[in-house]
Coordinates of C-alpha atoms in Angstrom, one line a residue:
X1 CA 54.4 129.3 138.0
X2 CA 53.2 132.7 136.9
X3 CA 49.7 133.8 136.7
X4 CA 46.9 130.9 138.4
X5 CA 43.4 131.9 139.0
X6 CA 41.7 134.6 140.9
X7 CA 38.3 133.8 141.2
X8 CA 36.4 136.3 143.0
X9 CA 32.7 136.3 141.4
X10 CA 29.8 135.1 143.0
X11 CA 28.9 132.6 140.7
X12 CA 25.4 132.2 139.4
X13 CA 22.7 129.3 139.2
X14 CA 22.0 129.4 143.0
X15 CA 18.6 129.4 142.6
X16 CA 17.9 127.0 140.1
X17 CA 18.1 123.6 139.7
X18 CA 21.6 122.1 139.0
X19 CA 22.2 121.2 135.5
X20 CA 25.3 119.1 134.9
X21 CA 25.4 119.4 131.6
X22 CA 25.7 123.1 131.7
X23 CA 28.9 122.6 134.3
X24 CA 30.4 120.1 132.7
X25 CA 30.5 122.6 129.4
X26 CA 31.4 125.4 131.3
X27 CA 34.3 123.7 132.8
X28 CA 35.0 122.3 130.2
X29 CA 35.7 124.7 127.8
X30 CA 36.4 128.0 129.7
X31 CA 39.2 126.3 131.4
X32 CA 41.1 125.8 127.9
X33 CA 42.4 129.1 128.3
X34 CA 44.5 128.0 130.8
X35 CA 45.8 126.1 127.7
X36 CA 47.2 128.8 125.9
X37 CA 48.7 130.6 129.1
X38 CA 50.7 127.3 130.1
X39 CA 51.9 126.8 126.5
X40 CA 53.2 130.1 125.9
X41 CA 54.8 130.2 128.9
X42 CA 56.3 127.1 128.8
X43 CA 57.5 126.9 125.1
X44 CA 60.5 129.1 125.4
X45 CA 62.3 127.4 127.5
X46 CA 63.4 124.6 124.9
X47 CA 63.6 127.1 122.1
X48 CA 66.2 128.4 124.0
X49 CA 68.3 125.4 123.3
X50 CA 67.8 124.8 119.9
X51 CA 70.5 125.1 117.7
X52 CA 68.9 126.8 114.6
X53 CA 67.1 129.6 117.2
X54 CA 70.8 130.1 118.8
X55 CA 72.5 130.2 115.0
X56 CA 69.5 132.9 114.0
X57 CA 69.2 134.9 116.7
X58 CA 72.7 134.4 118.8
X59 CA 76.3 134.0 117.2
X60 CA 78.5 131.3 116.0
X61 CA 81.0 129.8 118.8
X62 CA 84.5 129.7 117.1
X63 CA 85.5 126.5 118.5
X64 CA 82.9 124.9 120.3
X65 CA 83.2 121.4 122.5
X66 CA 82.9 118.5 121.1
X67 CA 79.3 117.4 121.0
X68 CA 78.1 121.0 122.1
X69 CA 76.1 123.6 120.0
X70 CA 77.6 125.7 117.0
X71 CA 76.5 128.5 118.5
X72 CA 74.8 130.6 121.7
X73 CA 73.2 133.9 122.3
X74 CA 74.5 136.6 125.0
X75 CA 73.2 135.7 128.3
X76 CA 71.7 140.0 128.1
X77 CA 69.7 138.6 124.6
X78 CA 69.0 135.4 127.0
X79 CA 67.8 137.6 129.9
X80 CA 65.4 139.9 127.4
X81 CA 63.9 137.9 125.3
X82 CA 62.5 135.7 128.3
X83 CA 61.6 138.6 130.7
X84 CA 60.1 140.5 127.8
X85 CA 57.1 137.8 128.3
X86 CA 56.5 139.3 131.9
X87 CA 56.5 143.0 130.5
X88 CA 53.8 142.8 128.3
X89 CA 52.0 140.6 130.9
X90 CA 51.7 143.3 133.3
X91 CA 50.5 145.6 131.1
X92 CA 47.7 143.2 129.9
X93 CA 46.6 142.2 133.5
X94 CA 46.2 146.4 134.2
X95 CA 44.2 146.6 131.2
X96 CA 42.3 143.7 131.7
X97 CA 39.7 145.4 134.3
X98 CA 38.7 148.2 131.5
X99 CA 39.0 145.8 129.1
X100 CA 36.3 143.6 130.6
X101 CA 34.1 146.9 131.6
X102 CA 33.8 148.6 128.2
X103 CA 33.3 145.5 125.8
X104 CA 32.7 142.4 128.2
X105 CA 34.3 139.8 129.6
X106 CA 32.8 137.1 126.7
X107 CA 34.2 139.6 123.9
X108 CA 37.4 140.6 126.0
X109 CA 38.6 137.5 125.4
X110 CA 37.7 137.0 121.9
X111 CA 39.9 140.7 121.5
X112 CA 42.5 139.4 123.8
X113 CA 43.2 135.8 121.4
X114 CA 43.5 138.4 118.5
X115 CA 46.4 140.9 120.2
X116 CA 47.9 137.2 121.4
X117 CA 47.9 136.0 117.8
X118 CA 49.6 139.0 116.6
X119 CA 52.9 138.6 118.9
X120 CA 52.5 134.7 117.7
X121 CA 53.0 135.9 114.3
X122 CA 55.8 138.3 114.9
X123 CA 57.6 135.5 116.3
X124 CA 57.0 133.1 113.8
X125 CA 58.1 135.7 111.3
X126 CA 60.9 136.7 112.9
X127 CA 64.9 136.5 111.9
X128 CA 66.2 139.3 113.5
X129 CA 65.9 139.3 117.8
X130 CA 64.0 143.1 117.6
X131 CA 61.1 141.5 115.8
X132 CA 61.0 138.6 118.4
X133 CA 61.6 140.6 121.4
X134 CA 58.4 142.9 120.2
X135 CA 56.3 139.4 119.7
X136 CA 57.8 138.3 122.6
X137 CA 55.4 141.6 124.4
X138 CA 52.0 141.2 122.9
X139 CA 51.9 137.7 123.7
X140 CA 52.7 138.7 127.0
X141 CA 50.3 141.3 126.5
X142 CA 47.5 139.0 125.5
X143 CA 48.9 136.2 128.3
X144 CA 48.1 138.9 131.1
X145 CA 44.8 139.7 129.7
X146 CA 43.7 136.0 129.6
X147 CA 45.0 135.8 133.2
X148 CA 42.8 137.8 134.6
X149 CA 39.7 137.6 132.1
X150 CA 39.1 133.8 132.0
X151 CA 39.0 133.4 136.0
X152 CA 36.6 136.8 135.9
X153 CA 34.4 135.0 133.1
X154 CA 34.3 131.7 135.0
X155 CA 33.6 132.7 138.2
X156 CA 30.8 135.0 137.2
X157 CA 29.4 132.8 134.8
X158 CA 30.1 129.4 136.1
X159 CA 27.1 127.9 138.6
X160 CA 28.0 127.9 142.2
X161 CA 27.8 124.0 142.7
X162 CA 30.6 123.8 140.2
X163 CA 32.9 127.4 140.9
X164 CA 35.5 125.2 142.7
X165 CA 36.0 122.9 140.0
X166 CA 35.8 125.4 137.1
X167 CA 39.0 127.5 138.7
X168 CA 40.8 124.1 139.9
X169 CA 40.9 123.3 136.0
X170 CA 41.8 126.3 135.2
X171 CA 45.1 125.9 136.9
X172 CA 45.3 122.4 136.2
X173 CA 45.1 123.3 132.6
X174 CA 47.7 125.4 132.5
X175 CA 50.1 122.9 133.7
X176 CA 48.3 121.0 130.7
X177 CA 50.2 123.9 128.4
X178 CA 53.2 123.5 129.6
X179 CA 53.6 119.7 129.0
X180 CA 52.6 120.4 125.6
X181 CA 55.0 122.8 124.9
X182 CA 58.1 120.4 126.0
X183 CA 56.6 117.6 123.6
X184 CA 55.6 119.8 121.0
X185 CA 59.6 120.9 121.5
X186 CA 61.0 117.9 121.5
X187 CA 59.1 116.6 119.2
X188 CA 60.9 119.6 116.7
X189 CA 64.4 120.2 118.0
X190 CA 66.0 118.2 116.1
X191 CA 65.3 119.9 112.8
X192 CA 68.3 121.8 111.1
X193 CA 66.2 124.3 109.7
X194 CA 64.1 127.3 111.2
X195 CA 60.7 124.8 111.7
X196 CA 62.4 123.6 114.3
X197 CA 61.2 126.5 116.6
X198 CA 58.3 128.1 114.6
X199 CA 56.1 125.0 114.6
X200 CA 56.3 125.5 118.7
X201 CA 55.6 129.4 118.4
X202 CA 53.0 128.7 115.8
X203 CA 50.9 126.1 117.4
X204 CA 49.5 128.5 119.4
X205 CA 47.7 129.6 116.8
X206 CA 45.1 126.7 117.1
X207 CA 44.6 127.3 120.4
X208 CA 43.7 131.3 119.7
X209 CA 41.4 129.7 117.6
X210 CA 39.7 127.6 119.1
X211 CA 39.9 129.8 122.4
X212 CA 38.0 132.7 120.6
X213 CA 35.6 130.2 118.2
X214 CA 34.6 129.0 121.4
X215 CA 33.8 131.9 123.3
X216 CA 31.9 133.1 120.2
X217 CA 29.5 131.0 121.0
X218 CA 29.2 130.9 124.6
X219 CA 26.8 133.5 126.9
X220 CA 27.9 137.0 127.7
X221 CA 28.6 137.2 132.2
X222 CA 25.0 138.5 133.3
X223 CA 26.7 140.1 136.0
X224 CA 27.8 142.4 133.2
X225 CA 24.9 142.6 131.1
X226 CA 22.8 143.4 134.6
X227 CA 25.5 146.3 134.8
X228 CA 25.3 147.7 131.4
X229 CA 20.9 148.0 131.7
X230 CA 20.5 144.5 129.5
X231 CA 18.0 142.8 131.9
X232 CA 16.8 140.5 128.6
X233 CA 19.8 139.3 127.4
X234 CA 21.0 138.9 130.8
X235 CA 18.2 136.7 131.9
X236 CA 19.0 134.4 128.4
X237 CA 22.7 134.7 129.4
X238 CA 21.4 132.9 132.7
X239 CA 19.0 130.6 131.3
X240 CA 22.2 128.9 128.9
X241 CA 24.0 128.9 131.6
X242 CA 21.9 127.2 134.0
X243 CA 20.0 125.0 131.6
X244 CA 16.2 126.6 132.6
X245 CA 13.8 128.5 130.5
X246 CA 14.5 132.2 130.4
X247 CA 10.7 132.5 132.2
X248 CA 11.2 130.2 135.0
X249 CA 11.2 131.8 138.6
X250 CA 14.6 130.7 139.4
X251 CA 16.1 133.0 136.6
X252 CA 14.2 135.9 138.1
X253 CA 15.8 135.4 141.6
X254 CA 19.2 135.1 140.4
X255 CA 18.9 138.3 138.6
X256 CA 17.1 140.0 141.8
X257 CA 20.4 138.3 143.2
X258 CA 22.8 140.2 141.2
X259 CA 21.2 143.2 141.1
X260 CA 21.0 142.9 144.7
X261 CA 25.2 142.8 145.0
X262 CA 25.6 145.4 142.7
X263 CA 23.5 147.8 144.7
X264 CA 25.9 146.8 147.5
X265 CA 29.0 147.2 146.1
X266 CA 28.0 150.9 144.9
X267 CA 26.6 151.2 148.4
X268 CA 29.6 151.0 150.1
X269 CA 31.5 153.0 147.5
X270 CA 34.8 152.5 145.1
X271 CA 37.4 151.8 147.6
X272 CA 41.0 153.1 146.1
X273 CA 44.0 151.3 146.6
X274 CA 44.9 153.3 150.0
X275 CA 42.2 152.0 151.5
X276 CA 44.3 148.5 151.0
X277 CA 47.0 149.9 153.4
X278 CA 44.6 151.4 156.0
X279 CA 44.3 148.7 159.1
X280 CA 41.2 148.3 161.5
X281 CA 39.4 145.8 163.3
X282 CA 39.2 143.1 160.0
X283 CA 43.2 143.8 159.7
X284 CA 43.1 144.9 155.8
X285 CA 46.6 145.9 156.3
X286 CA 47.9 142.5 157.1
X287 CA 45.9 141.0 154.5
X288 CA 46.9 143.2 151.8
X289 CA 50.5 142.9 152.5
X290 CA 49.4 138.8 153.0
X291 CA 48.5 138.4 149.5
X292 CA 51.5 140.7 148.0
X293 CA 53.9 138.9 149.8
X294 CA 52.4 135.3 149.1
X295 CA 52.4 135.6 145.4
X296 CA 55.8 137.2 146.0
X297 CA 57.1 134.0 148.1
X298 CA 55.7 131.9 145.3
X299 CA 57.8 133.3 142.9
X300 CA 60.8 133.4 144.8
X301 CA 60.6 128.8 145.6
X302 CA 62.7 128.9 142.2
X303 CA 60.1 127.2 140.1
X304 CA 60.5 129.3 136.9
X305 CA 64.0 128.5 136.6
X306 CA 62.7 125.0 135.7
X307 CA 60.1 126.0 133.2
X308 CA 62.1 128.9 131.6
X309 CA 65.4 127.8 131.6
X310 CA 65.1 123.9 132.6
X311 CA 66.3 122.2 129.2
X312 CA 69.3 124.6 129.4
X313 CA 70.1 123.3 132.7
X314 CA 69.6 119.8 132.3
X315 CA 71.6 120.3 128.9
X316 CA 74.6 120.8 131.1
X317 CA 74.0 118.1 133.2
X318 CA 75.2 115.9 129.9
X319 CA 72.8 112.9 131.2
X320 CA 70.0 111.7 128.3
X321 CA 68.1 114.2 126.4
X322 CA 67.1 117.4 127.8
X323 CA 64.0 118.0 126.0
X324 CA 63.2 114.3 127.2
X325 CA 64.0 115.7 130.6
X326 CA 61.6 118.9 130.3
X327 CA 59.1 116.8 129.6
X328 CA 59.3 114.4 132.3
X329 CA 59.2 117.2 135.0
X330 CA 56.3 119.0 133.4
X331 CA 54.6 115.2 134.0
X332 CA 55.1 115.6 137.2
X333 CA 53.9 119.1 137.2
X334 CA 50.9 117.5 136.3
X335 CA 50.4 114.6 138.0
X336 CA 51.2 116.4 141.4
X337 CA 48.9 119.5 140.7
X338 CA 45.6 116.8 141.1
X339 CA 46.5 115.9 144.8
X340 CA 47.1 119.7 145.3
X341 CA 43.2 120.0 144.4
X342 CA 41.9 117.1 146.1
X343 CA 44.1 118.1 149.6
X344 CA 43.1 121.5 149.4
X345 CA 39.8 120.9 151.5
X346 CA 41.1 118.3 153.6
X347 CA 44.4 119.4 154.9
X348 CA 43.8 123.0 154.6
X349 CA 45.5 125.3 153.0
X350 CA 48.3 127.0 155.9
X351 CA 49.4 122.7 156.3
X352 CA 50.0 122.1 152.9
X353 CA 51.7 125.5 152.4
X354 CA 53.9 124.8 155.3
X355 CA 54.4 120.8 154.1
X356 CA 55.5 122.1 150.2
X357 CA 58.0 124.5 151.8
X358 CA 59.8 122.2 153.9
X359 CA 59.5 119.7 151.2
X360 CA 60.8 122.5 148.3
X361 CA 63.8 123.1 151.2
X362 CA 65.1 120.0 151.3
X363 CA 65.1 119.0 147.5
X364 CA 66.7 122.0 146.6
X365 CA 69.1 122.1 149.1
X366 CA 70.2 118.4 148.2
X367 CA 70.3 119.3 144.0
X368 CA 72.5 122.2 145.0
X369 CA 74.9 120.0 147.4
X370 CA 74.6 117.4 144.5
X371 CA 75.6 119.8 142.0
X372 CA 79.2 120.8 144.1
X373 CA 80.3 118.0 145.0
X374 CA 79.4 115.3 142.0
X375 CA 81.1 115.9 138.4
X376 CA 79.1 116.1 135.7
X377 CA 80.8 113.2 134.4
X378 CA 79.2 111.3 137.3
X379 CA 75.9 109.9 135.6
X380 CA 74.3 108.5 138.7
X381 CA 75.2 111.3 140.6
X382 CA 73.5 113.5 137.7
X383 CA 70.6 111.4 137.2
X384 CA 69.9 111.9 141.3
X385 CA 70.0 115.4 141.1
X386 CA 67.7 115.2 138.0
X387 CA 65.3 112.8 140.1
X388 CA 65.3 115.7 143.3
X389 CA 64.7 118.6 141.0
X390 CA 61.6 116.3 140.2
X391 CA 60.4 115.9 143.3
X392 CA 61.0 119.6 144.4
X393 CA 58.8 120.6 141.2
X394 CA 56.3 117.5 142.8
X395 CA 55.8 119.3 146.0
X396 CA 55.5 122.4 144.3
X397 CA 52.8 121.4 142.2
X398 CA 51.0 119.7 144.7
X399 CA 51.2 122.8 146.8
X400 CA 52.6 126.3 146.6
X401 CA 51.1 126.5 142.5
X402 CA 47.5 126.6 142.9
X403 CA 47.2 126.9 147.1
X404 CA 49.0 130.3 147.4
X405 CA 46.1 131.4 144.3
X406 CA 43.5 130.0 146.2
X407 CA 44.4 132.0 149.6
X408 CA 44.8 135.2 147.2
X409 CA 41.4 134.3 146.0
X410 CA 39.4 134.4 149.6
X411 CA 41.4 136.3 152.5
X412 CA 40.3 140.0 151.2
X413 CA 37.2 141.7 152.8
X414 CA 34.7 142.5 149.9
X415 CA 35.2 145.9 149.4
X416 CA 39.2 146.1 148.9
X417 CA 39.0 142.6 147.3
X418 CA 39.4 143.7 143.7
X419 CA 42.1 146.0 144.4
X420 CA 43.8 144.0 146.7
X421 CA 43.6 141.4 144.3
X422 CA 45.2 143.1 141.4
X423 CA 47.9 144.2 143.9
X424 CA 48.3 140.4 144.5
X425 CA 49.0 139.4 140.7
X426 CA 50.9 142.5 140.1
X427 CA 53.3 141.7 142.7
X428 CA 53.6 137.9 141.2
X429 CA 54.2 139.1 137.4
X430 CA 56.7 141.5 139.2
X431 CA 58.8 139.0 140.9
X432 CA 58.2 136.9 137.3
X433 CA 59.5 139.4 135.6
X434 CA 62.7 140.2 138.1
X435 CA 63.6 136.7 138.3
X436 CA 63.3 135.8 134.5
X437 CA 65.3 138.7 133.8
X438 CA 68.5 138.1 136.8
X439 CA 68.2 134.2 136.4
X440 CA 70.9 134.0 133.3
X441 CA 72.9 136.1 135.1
X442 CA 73.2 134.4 138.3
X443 CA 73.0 130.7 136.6
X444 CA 75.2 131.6 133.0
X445 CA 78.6 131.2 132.6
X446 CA 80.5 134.8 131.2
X447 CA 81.8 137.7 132.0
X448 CA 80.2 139.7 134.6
X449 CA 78.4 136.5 135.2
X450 CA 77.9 134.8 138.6
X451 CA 78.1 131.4 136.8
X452 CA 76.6 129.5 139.5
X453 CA 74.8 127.0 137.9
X454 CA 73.5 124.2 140.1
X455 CA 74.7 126.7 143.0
X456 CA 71.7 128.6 142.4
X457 CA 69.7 125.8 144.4
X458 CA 71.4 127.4 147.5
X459 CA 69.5 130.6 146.8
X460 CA 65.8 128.8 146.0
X461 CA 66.7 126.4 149.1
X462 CA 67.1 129.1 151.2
X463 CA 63.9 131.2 149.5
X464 CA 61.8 128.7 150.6
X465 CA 63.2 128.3 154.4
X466 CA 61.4 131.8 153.7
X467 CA 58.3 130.5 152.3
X468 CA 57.9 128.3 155.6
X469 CA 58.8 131.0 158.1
X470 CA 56.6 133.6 156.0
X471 CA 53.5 131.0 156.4
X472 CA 54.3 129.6 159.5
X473 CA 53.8 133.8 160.6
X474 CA 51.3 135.1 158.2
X475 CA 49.3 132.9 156.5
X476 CA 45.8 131.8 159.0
X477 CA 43.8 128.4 158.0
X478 CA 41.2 129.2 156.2
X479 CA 39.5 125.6 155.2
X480 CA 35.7 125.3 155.5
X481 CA 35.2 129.0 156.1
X482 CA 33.0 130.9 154.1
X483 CA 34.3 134.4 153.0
X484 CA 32.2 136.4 156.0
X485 CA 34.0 133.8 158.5
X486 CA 37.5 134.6 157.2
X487 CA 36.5 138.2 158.2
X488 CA 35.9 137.5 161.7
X489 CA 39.2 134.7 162.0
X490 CA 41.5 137.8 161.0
X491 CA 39.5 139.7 163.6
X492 CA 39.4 137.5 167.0
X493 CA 43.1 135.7 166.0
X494 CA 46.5 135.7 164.7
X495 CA 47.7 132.9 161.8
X496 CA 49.4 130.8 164.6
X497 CA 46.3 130.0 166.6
X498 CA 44.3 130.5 163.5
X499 CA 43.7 126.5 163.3
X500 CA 42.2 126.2 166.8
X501 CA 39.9 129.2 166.0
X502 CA 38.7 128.0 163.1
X503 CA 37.6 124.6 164.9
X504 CA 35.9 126.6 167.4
X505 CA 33.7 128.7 164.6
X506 CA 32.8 125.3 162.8
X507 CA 32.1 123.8 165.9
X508 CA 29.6 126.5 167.0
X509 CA 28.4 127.5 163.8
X510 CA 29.8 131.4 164.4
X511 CA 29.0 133.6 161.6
X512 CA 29.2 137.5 161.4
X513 CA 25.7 138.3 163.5
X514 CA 27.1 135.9 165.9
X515 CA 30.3 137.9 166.4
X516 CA 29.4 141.2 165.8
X517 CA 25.7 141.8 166.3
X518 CA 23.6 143.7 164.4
X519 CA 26.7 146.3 163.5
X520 CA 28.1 142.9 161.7
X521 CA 30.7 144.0 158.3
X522 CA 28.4 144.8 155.3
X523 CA 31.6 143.8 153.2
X524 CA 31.6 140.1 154.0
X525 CA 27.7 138.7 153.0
X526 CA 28.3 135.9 151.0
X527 CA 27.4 132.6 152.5
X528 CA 29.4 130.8 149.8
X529 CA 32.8 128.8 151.5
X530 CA 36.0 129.8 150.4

């Protein structure tokens, strides 16, 4: 699943007293973007089965099976119009960091709901598969801008108490979107007229709206406003956010706070992306390639196939409804995210990474065994291979979909940490984009085609025997650690005895003047865990 949260802000509020009310709104609401990612992401993957998109945008089949649809769409037309998505969202997510610089992150995404409205409408509009396509990229536009300006609004407006929960939402809302779209599909695929896939496209309308109404109303990042000179309306941005008077001590301090990492970061300079590649004693090298290859992994454990082109697939599996089907895994999408969050901080991240692979392995190596040796006309056998593809999505959810963010999020030393971030979700709408655009190729049946179908499970089995040797090698457990401790793991040991480590710096309280001395890394001073 494309696109989780990066949160790499500070946070604010440390200084005052917790307000609940304030976090509960914040988390709340700035998570409901997540809303509008998951849905547009998910919603294409029934329309693609629907019989009055195939007859408008495909071509009629001259004699087609009994039972089957009138008529399909090339699997090329297949491949662009779902890849196109990915396009537009890499774009977005590069503009998103001057985006949020020259007007703000609070107005950013007001802009961002606009652009994503305008690709809504093309769609909606749309009878011809140019006009479509075109929507197709500023949604995806406005999809990559939300991706990365939500998660930089939340975590540097959201209080620190609460920065764990406001990103966890985030992601678990976006799985929200995507069960939406699959009943908001099924609930319309039935119609024999063109309704039946522009009330799913146009839905997304309300949540624009109420996206961008509510972010109207909601406080501006201080962190920006401290950048751009506004020390008054910062210190009222802060006081709505924390719930204290704009003249109580506490706001004053956070400011000083603020102004305090700012300083810093100019201190130590702009680093440029080579500076990503260039290894020393905190192993920037390794991280860097860490994150690019993580997000690259998660990409590759097959997932999209499900969530782009699931109803397709179950379609030919001739067991019940597909749209039914759809629906039932994004449930378990879910469901299965909320033990992800809960584990997070008490397995740690490297064991559940490791336990999802293995898990992912087996499932999909059974559904594609299942899938060559049963017939379709075998409805138990089906209706198994329906139940594993469940649980694979299950230990994906649980998993590889918001841990492999949450690593991204807090192995990068401070002063490569936005680069080497944007490296990190580049390389995942990449891999997006590659694999939404080869899938109907490998998976379709036609000429030229690889026509594997169910076959294809071979290749995400064996993806994810990567996933667990790639973690088992690379990725170091980072639970309990705050960020300067991470610095100093990747510096005294290597992922494999990164668990015993670990113990031993919780155990005797090591932090970087412990390590290092006086000469300790200026990039790594926030005592704030991972």
């Amino acid at each position: 699943m494309p696109g989780g949260p990066v949160a790499a802000g500070d946070g604010i509020g440390s200084n005052a007293p917790k307000s609940k009310w304030a976090g509960i709104l914040m988390t709340g609401f700035a998570a409901f973007g997540g809303i509008l990612f998951g849905y547009d992401t998910g919603t294409i993957s029934g329309i693609l089965a629907m019989n009055d998109w195939l007859c408008t945008f495909g071509f009629v089949i001259t004699n087609p099976a009994p039972g089957g649809a009138p008529c399909a769409i090339s699997t090329s037309h297949t491949s662009l119009v779902v890849s196109m998505l990915s396009v537009g969202t890499v774009f977005g997510a590069l503009a998103s960091a001057p985006v949020a610089d020259l007007i703000g992150r609070r107005m950013g995404i007001i802009v961002t709901c606009l652009v994503f409205s305008v690709g809504v409408a093309m769609q909606t509009a749309a009878t011809a598969l140019p006009l479509f396509v075109v929507g197709r990229v500023f949604a995806g536009f406005g999809v990559g801008l939300v991706s990365c300006l939500i998660p930089m609004y939340q975590s540097e407006c959201s209080p620190k108490w609460i920065r764990g929960a406001v990103v966890s939402c985030y992601q678990f809302t976006i799985t929200i979107g995507i069960l939406l779209a699959a009943v908001i599909n099924n609930a319309t695929q039935a119609r024999n007229n063109h309704s039946s896939y522009r009330i799913p496209i146009s839905v997304q309308f309300i949540w624009a709206v109420i996206l961008a109404g509510g972010m109207f109303f909601l406080p501006e990042s201080p962190r920006y406003l401290i950048k751009r000179g506004r020390d008054a309306d910062a210190a009222a941005a802060l006081s709505r956010l924390t719930g204290v008077d704009p003249t109580h001590p506490s706001i004053e301090l956070d400011l000083d706070e603020i102004r305090l990492n700012l300083k810093h970061e100019e201190e130590i300079g702009q680093a440029t992306y080579a500076d990503c590649f260039r290894d020393g004693g905190n192993r920037i090298l390794l991280r860097t390639l860490t994150g690019i290859f993580l997000q690259g992994w998660q990409q590759l454990t097959g997932i999209n196939f499900i969530f782009y082109y699931g109803t397709t697939f179950f379609k030919n599996s001739h067991v019940g409804n597909p749209f039914l089907q759809s629906v039932a895994t994004s449930v378990v999408n879910v469901g299965m995210t909320l033990p992800g969050i809960y584990f997070v901080d008490r397995v740690g991240r490297r064991n559940l990474l490791l336990i999802g692979a293995a898990g992912m392995m087996v499932c999909e190596y059974i559904v594609a065994i299942a899938g060559v040796t049963i017939s379709v006309d075998n409805i138990v056998g089906q209706k198994v291979l329906i139940a594993f593809v469940c649980i694979y999505i299950g230990f994906f959810a649980a998993t590889w979909g918001p841990i492999a963010w949450v690593v991204t999020g807090e192995i990068f030393p401070r002063k490569v940490r936005a680069k080497a971030m944007s490296l990190s979700v580049a390389s995942n709408w990449f891999w997006n984009w590659l694999l939404a655009f080869v899938t109907p190729y490998l998976v379709l049946p036609g000429k030229g085609n690889a026509d594997l179908g169910a076959k294809v499970f071979f290749i995400w089995g064996s993806t994810c025997l990567g996933c667990l040797v790639f973690t088992y090698f690379c990725i170091p457990e980072t639970k309990g650690l705050a960020l300067e401790q991470i610095d100093i793991l990747y510096a005294n040991a290597t992922p494999r005895n990164s668990v015993a480590y670990r113990n031993k710096m919780i155990a005797e309280d090591l932090h970087g003047a412990a390590v290092y001395g006086k000469n300790s890394n200026n990039d790594t001073t926030s005592e704030e865990k991972a």
